[in-house]
PDB file of C-alpha atoms in Angstrom:
ATOM      1  CA  PHE O 533       3.366 -48.189 -42.842  1.00  0.00           C
ATOM      2  CA  ARG O 534       0.908 -50.412 -43.898  1.00  0.00           C
ATOM      3  CA  THR O 535       0.644 -49.138 -47.558  1.00  0.00           C
ATOM      4  CA  ILE O 536       4.457 -49.362 -47.671  1.00  0.00           C
ATOM      5  CA  ARG O 537       4.579 -52.892 -46.867  1.00  0.00           C
ATOM      6  CA  LYS O 538       1.812 -53.875 -49.328  1.00  0.00           C
ATOM      7  CA  LEU O 539       3.866 -51.669 -51.908  1.00  0.00           C
ATOM      8  CA  TYR O 540       7.081 -53.008 -51.204  1.00  0.00           C
ATOM      9  CA  HIS O 541       5.644 -56.910 -51.565  1.00  0.00           C
ATOM     10  CA  ASN O 542       4.032 -56.164 -54.224  1.00  0.00           C
ATOM     11  CA  ALA O 543       6.516 -54.134 -56.482  1.00  0.00           C
ATOM     12  CA  LYS O 544       7.258 -55.695 -59.839  1.00  0.00           C
ATOM     13  CA  ILE O 545      10.996 -55.076 -59.258  1.00  0.00           C
ATOM     14  CA  PRO O 546      12.260 -56.390 -55.922  1.00  0.00           C
ATOM     15  CA  LEU O 547      13.405 -52.955 -53.974  1.00  0.00           C
ATOM     16  CA  GLY O 548      15.840 -54.993 -51.604  1.00  0.00           C
ATOM     17  CA  GLY O 549      16.782 -53.713 -48.424  1.00  0.00           C
ATOM     18  CA  GLU O 550      15.101 -55.396 -45.265  1.00  0.00           C
ATOM     19  CA  LEU O 551      11.804 -54.410 -44.379  1.00  0.00           C
ATOM     20  CA  PHE O 552      10.862 -54.780 -40.458  1.00  0.00           C
ATOM     21  CA  ASP O 553       7.407 -55.255 -39.236  1.00  0.00           C
ATOM     22  CA  VAL O 554       7.852 -52.446 -36.782  1.00  0.00           C
ATOM     23  CA  PRO O 555       7.620 -48.912 -38.704  1.00  0.00           C
ATOM     24  CA  ASP O 556      10.172 -47.545 -36.424  1.00  0.00           C
ATOM     25  CA  ARG O 557      12.730 -49.903 -37.776  1.00  0.00           C
ATOM     26  CA  GLY O 558      11.503 -49.456 -41.039  1.00  0.00           C
ATOM     27  CA  LEU O 559      12.925 -50.469 -44.442  1.00  0.00           C
ATOM     28  CA  GLN O 560      16.575 -50.489 -44.101  1.00  0.00           C
ATOM     29  CA  PHE O 561      19.462 -50.783 -46.878  1.00  0.00           C
ATOM     30  CA  ALA O 562      22.940 -51.625 -46.558  1.00  0.00           C
ATOM     31  CA  ASP O 563      24.287 -48.383 -48.015  1.00  0.00           C
ATOM     32  CA  GLY O 564      22.572 -46.883 -44.913  1.00  0.00           C
ATOM     33  CA  ARG O 565      19.629 -45.498 -46.673  1.00  0.00           C
ATOM     34  CA  LEU O 566      16.410 -45.990 -44.566  1.00  0.00           C
ATOM     35  CA  LEU O 567      12.534 -45.640 -44.656  1.00  0.00           C
ATOM     36  CA  MET O 568      11.089 -45.151 -40.886  1.00  0.00           C
ATOM     37  CA  GLY O 569       7.572 -44.329 -39.418  1.00  0.00           C
ATOM     38  CA  PHE O 570       6.652 -42.469 -36.576  1.00  0.00           C
ATOM     39  CA  SER O 571       3.475 -41.975 -34.307  1.00  0.00           C
ATOM     40  CA  ALA O 572       2.973 -38.305 -34.327  1.00  0.00           C
ATOM     41  CA  GLY O 573       2.441 -38.615 -30.414  1.00  0.00           C
ATOM     42  CA  ASP O 574       5.975 -38.788 -29.364  1.00  0.00           C
ATOM     43  CA  ALA O 575       8.399 -35.631 -29.805  1.00  0.00           C
ATOM     44  CA  GLU O 576      11.108 -37.909 -29.063  1.00  0.00           C
ATOM     45  CA  LYS O 577      11.159 -40.268 -31.573  1.00  0.00           C
ATOM     46  CA  PHE O 578      12.694 -37.560 -33.501  1.00  0.00           C
ATOM     47  CA  ALA O 579      15.868 -37.004 -31.505  1.00  0.00           C
ATOM     48  CA  GLY O 580      18.736 -37.773 -33.107  1.00  0.00           C
ATOM     49  CA  LEU O 581      17.624 -38.751 -36.144  1.00  0.00           C
ATOM     50  CA  HIS O 582      20.515 -37.320 -38.804  1.00  0.00           C
ATOM     51  CA  ALA O 583      21.469 -38.489 -41.935  1.00  0.00           C
ATOM     52  CA  LEU O 584      22.893 -37.050 -45.418  1.00  0.00           C
ATOM     53  CA  ALA O 585      19.699 -36.430 -46.765  1.00  0.00           C
ATOM     54  CA  VAL O 586      16.248 -36.745 -44.982  1.00  0.00           C
ATOM     55  CA  LEU O 587      12.928 -36.402 -46.216  1.00  0.00           C
ATOM     56  CA  LEU O 588       9.931 -36.170 -43.569  1.00  0.00           C
ATOM     57  CA  ILE O 589       6.680 -36.865 -44.669  1.00  0.00           C
ATOM     58  CA  ILE O 590       3.776 -35.712 -42.666  1.00  0.00           C
ATOM     59  CA  GLU O 591       0.392 -36.950 -43.199  1.00  0.00           C
ATOM     60  CA  GLU O 592      -2.643 -35.065 -41.742  1.00  0.00           C
ATOM     61  CA  ALA O 593      -0.394 -32.284 -40.880  1.00  0.00           C
ATOM     62  CA  SER O 594      -3.104 -29.921 -39.790  1.00  0.00           C
ATOM     63  CA  GLY O 595      -3.619 -32.143 -36.885  1.00  0.00           C
ATOM     64  CA  ILE O 596       0.047 -32.251 -36.021  1.00  0.00           C
ATOM     65  CA  GLU O 597       1.111 -30.333 -32.536  1.00  0.00           C
ATOM     66  CA  GLN O 598       3.717 -27.831 -32.863  1.00  0.00           C
ATOM     67  CA  GLN O 599       6.356 -29.394 -30.736  1.00  0.00           C
ATOM     68  CA  ILE O 600       6.143 -32.552 -32.952  1.00  0.00           C
ATOM     69  CA  VAL O 601       6.674 -30.498 -35.700  1.00  0.00           C
ATOM     70  CA  GLU O 602       9.388 -28.646 -34.316  1.00  0.00           C
ATOM     71  CA  ALA O 603      11.246 -31.674 -32.896  1.00  0.00           C
ATOM     72  CA  ALA O 604      11.368 -33.053 -36.685  1.00  0.00           C
ATOM     73  CA  LYS O 605      12.495 -30.116 -37.948  1.00  0.00           C
ATOM     74  CA  GLY O 606      15.613 -30.899 -35.932  1.00  0.00           C
ATOM     75  CA  ALA O 607      16.303 -34.129 -37.984  1.00  0.00           C
ATOM     76  CA  LEU O 608      16.204 -31.518 -41.272  1.00  0.00           C
ATOM     77  CA  THR O 609      20.302 -30.989 -41.014  1.00  0.00           C
ATOM     78  CA  GLY O 610      22.288 -31.080 -44.091  1.00  0.00           C
ATOM     79  CA  GLY O 611      20.037 -30.422 -46.447  1.00  0.00           C
ATOM     80  CA  GLY O 612      16.980 -32.567 -45.294  1.00  0.00           C
ATOM     81  CA  ARG O 613      13.337 -31.621 -46.776  1.00  0.00           C
ATOM     82  CA  MET O 614      10.174 -31.906 -45.287  1.00  0.00           C
ATOM     83  CA  LEU O 615       6.769 -32.869 -46.898  1.00  0.00           C
ATOM     84  CA  MET O 616       3.586 -31.947 -45.095  1.00  0.00           C
ATOM     85  CA  ILE O 617       0.098 -33.380 -46.763  1.00  0.00           C
ATOM     86  CA  SER O 618      -3.131 -32.855 -45.459  1.00  0.00           C
ATOM     87  CA  ASN O 619      -6.612 -31.388 -45.621  1.00  0.00           C
ATOM     88  CA  PRO O 620      -6.399 -27.755 -44.416  1.00  0.00           C
ATOM     89  CA  SER O 621      -8.807 -27.958 -41.831  1.00  0.00           C
ATOM     90  CA  LYS O 622      -7.386 -25.827 -39.269  1.00  0.00           C
ATOM     91  CA  GLN O 623      -6.544 -22.158 -38.884  1.00  0.00           C
ATOM     92  CA  SER O 624      -3.741 -22.535 -36.962  1.00  0.00           C
ATOM     93  CA  GLY O 625      -0.485 -24.877 -36.510  1.00  0.00           C
ATOM     94  CA  GLU O 626       2.552 -25.422 -38.785  1.00  0.00           C
ATOM     95  CA  PHE O 627       0.653 -26.661 -41.726  1.00  0.00           C
ATOM     96  CA  PHE O 628      -1.642 -23.608 -41.787  1.00  0.00           C
ATOM     97  CA  ASP O 629       1.462 -21.393 -41.134  1.00  0.00           C
ATOM     98  CA  SER O 630       3.302 -22.938 -44.180  1.00  0.00           C
ATOM     99  CA  HIS O 631       0.430 -21.372 -46.534  1.00  0.00           C
ATOM    100  CA  HIS O 632      -0.096 -18.153 -44.955  1.00  0.00           C
ATOM    101  CA  ALA O 633       2.942 -16.348 -42.430  1.00  0.00           C
ATOM    102  CA  LYS O 634       5.497 -18.818 -43.559  1.00  0.00           C
ATOM    103  CA  SER O 635       4.654 -19.431 -47.154  1.00  0.00           C
ATOM    104  CA  LYS O 636       7.834 -18.198 -48.135  1.00  0.00           C
ATOM    105  CA  LEU O 637       9.661 -21.133 -46.433  1.00  0.00           C
ATOM    106  CA  TRP O 638       7.525 -23.570 -48.418  1.00  0.00           C
ATOM    107  CA  GLN O 639       6.516 -24.951 -51.831  1.00  0.00           C
ATOM    108  CA  CYS O 640       2.537 -24.787 -51.254  1.00  0.00           C
ATOM    109  CA  LEU O 641       0.363 -26.735 -53.666  1.00  0.00           C
ATOM    110  CA  SER O 642      -3.300 -27.075 -53.343  1.00  0.00           C
ATOM    111  CA  THR O 643      -5.429 -29.969 -54.998  1.00  0.00           C
ATOM    112  CA  SER O 644      -9.677 -29.793 -55.265  1.00  0.00           C
ATOM    113  CA  ALA O 645     -11.748 -32.645 -55.692  1.00  0.00           C
ATOM    114  CA  PHE O 646     -12.205 -30.992 -59.174  1.00  0.00           C
ATOM    115  CA  ASP O 647      -8.866 -32.108 -59.846  1.00  0.00           C
ATOM    116  CA  SER O 648      -9.343 -35.521 -59.379  1.00  0.00           C
ATOM    117  CA  PRO O 649      -8.864 -37.519 -62.506  1.00  0.00           C
ATOM    118  CA  ASN O 650     -12.247 -38.848 -61.682  1.00  0.00           C
ATOM    119  CA  ILE O 651     -13.819 -35.744 -62.536  1.00  0.00           C
ATOM    120  CA  THR O 652     -11.481 -34.131 -65.243  1.00  0.00           C
ATOM    121  CA  GLY O 653     -11.532 -37.373 -66.874  1.00  0.00           C
ATOM    122  CA  SER O 654      -7.623 -37.232 -67.889  1.00  0.00           C
ATOM    123  CA  GLU O 655      -7.143 -40.927 -66.770  1.00  0.00           C
ATOM    124  CA  PRO O 656      -9.233 -44.266 -66.229  1.00  0.00           C
ATOM    125  CA  GLU O 657     -11.573 -44.013 -63.453  1.00  0.00           C
ATOM    126  CA  ILE O 658     -10.014 -44.910 -60.183  1.00  0.00           C
ATOM    127  CA  PRO O 659     -12.301 -46.926 -57.714  1.00  0.00           C
ATOM    128  CA  GLY O 660     -12.696 -45.334 -54.418  1.00  0.00           C
ATOM    129  CA  LEU O 661     -11.533 -41.838 -55.669  1.00  0.00           C
ATOM    130  CA  ILE O 662     -13.771 -38.678 -55.400  1.00  0.00           C
ATOM    131  CA  ASP O 663     -16.170 -38.802 -57.965  1.00  0.00           C
ATOM    132  CA  ARG O 664     -19.215 -36.222 -58.907  1.00  0.00           C
ATOM    133  CA  GLU O 665     -21.591 -37.861 -56.761  1.00  0.00           C
ATOM    134  CA  TRP O 666     -19.639 -37.098 -53.803  1.00  0.00           C
ATOM    135  CA  ILE O 667     -19.273 -33.460 -54.488  1.00  0.00           C
ATOM    136  CA  ASP O 668     -22.754 -33.154 -55.126  1.00  0.00           C
ATOM    137  CA  GLU O 669     -23.651 -34.784 -51.891  1.00  0.00           C
ATOM    138  CA  MET O 670     -21.085 -32.736 -50.201  1.00  0.00           C
ATOM    139  CA  ALA O 671     -22.967 -29.539 -51.841  1.00  0.00           C
ATOM    140  CA  LEU O 672     -26.515 -30.541 -50.708  1.00  0.00           C
ATOM    141  CA  ASP O 673     -25.358 -31.632 -47.528  1.00  0.00           C
ATOM    142  CA  TYR O 674     -23.148 -29.045 -46.184  1.00  0.00           C
ATOM    143  CA  GLY O 675     -23.948 -26.033 -49.100  1.00  0.00           C
ATOM    144  CA  GLU O 676     -21.085 -24.815 -51.361  1.00  0.00           C
ATOM    145  CA  GLU O 677     -20.348 -21.644 -48.594  1.00  0.00           C
ATOM    146  CA  SER O 678     -19.519 -23.813 -45.748  1.00  0.00           C
ATOM    147  CA  ALA O 679     -16.357 -24.315 -44.165  1.00  0.00           C
ATOM    148  CA  VAL O 680     -16.764 -28.184 -44.746  1.00  0.00           C
ATOM    149  CA  TYR O 681     -17.111 -27.991 -48.392  1.00  0.00           C
ATOM    150  CA  ALA O 682     -14.278 -25.224 -48.743  1.00  0.00           C
ATOM    151  CA  VAL O 683     -11.758 -27.720 -46.932  1.00  0.00           C
ATOM    152  CA  ARG O 684     -13.051 -31.292 -48.424  1.00  0.00           C
ATOM    153  CA  VAL O 685     -14.057 -30.179 -51.937  1.00  0.00           C
ATOM    154  CA  LEU O 686     -11.977 -27.233 -52.431  1.00  0.00           C
ATOM    155  CA  GLY O 687      -9.005 -27.983 -50.816  1.00  0.00           C
ATOM    156  CA  GLU O 688      -8.635 -24.299 -49.176  1.00  0.00           C
ATOM    157  CA  PHE O 689      -8.521 -23.528 -45.868  1.00  0.00           C
ATOM    158  CA  PRO O 690     -11.790 -22.457 -43.731  1.00  0.00           C
ATOM    159  CA  SER O 691     -12.532 -18.670 -43.574  1.00  0.00           C
ATOM    160  CA  GLN O 692     -13.760 -19.171 -39.850  1.00  0.00           C
ATOM    161  CA  ALA O 693     -12.313 -21.431 -37.320  1.00  0.00           C
ATOM    162  CA  ALA O 694     -15.052 -23.490 -35.492  1.00  0.00           C
ATOM    163  CA  ASP O 695     -15.193 -21.327 -32.144  1.00  0.00           C
ATOM    164  CA  ALA O 696     -14.448 -18.005 -33.811  1.00  0.00           C
ATOM    165  CA  VAL O 697     -16.569 -14.995 -33.620  1.00  0.00           C
ATOM    166  CA  ILE O 698     -15.156 -13.011 -36.387  1.00  0.00           C
ATOM    167  CA  THR O 699     -14.034 -14.498 -39.629  1.00  0.00           C
ATOM    168  CA  LEU O 700     -10.135 -14.538 -40.705  1.00  0.00           C
ATOM    169  CA  ALA O 701     -11.376 -12.989 -44.095  1.00  0.00           C
ATOM    170  CA  LEU O 702     -12.956 -10.179 -41.880  1.00  0.00           C
ATOM    171  CA  ILE O 703      -9.646  -9.739 -39.834  1.00  0.00           C
ATOM    172  CA  ASP O 704      -7.641  -9.758 -43.293  1.00  0.00           C
ATOM    173  CA  ALA O 705      -9.965  -6.978 -44.884  1.00  0.00           C
ATOM    174  CA  ALA O 706      -9.568  -4.548 -41.658  1.00  0.00           C
ATOM    175  CA  LYS O 707      -5.874  -5.061 -41.774  1.00  0.00           C
ATOM    176  CA  GLU O 708      -5.456  -4.431 -45.309  1.00  0.00           C
ATOM    177  CA  ARG O 709      -7.486  -1.255 -45.062  1.00  0.00           C
ATOM    178  CA  TRP O 710      -5.527  -0.341 -42.267  1.00  0.00           C
ATOM    179  CA  LEU O 711      -2.437  -0.363 -44.187  1.00  0.00           C
ATOM    180  CA  GLU O 712      -3.871   1.388 -46.895  1.00  0.00           C
ATOM    181  CA  LEU O 713      -4.306   4.239 -44.356  1.00  0.00           C
ATOM    182  CA  MET O 714      -0.878   4.177 -43.097  1.00  0.00           C
TER     183      MET O 714
END
């Protein structure tokens, strides 16, 4: 919400509406449009939230508890949409499922550090964005085969949970072999 406030106040063309100091009141327009922010810790904040067109944006979606996602989905009646943004850091939860078991319900996009304009050179360098030095440090620090490198640099889900004995990749391979025998 801090970023939204900054963008609102620095807009080259006035956006109109009334911007409140607290995220759950947000930015409100006379025609009924509004932009609100919620903490992920309270599912009840989503109760009763309905409008003609709702767009829910969930940041750091890998860490959002399932009951919060379920409550948020209740606001998606009438053509509402949900956008989940996150590093793919966990092998469970709605964000993981959106790229795996529930992938038919989602439009999934993945971005690698190598897609950054600072790496591709497609745009002028953006200070503070990922650069080649950071990628090289991650490779040296964790190794290119590590889960940390996969998540933070490649934008991929880790192949093994931190507390797992058997990797997800081994389970998937065994499952494929079993299905071939059937």
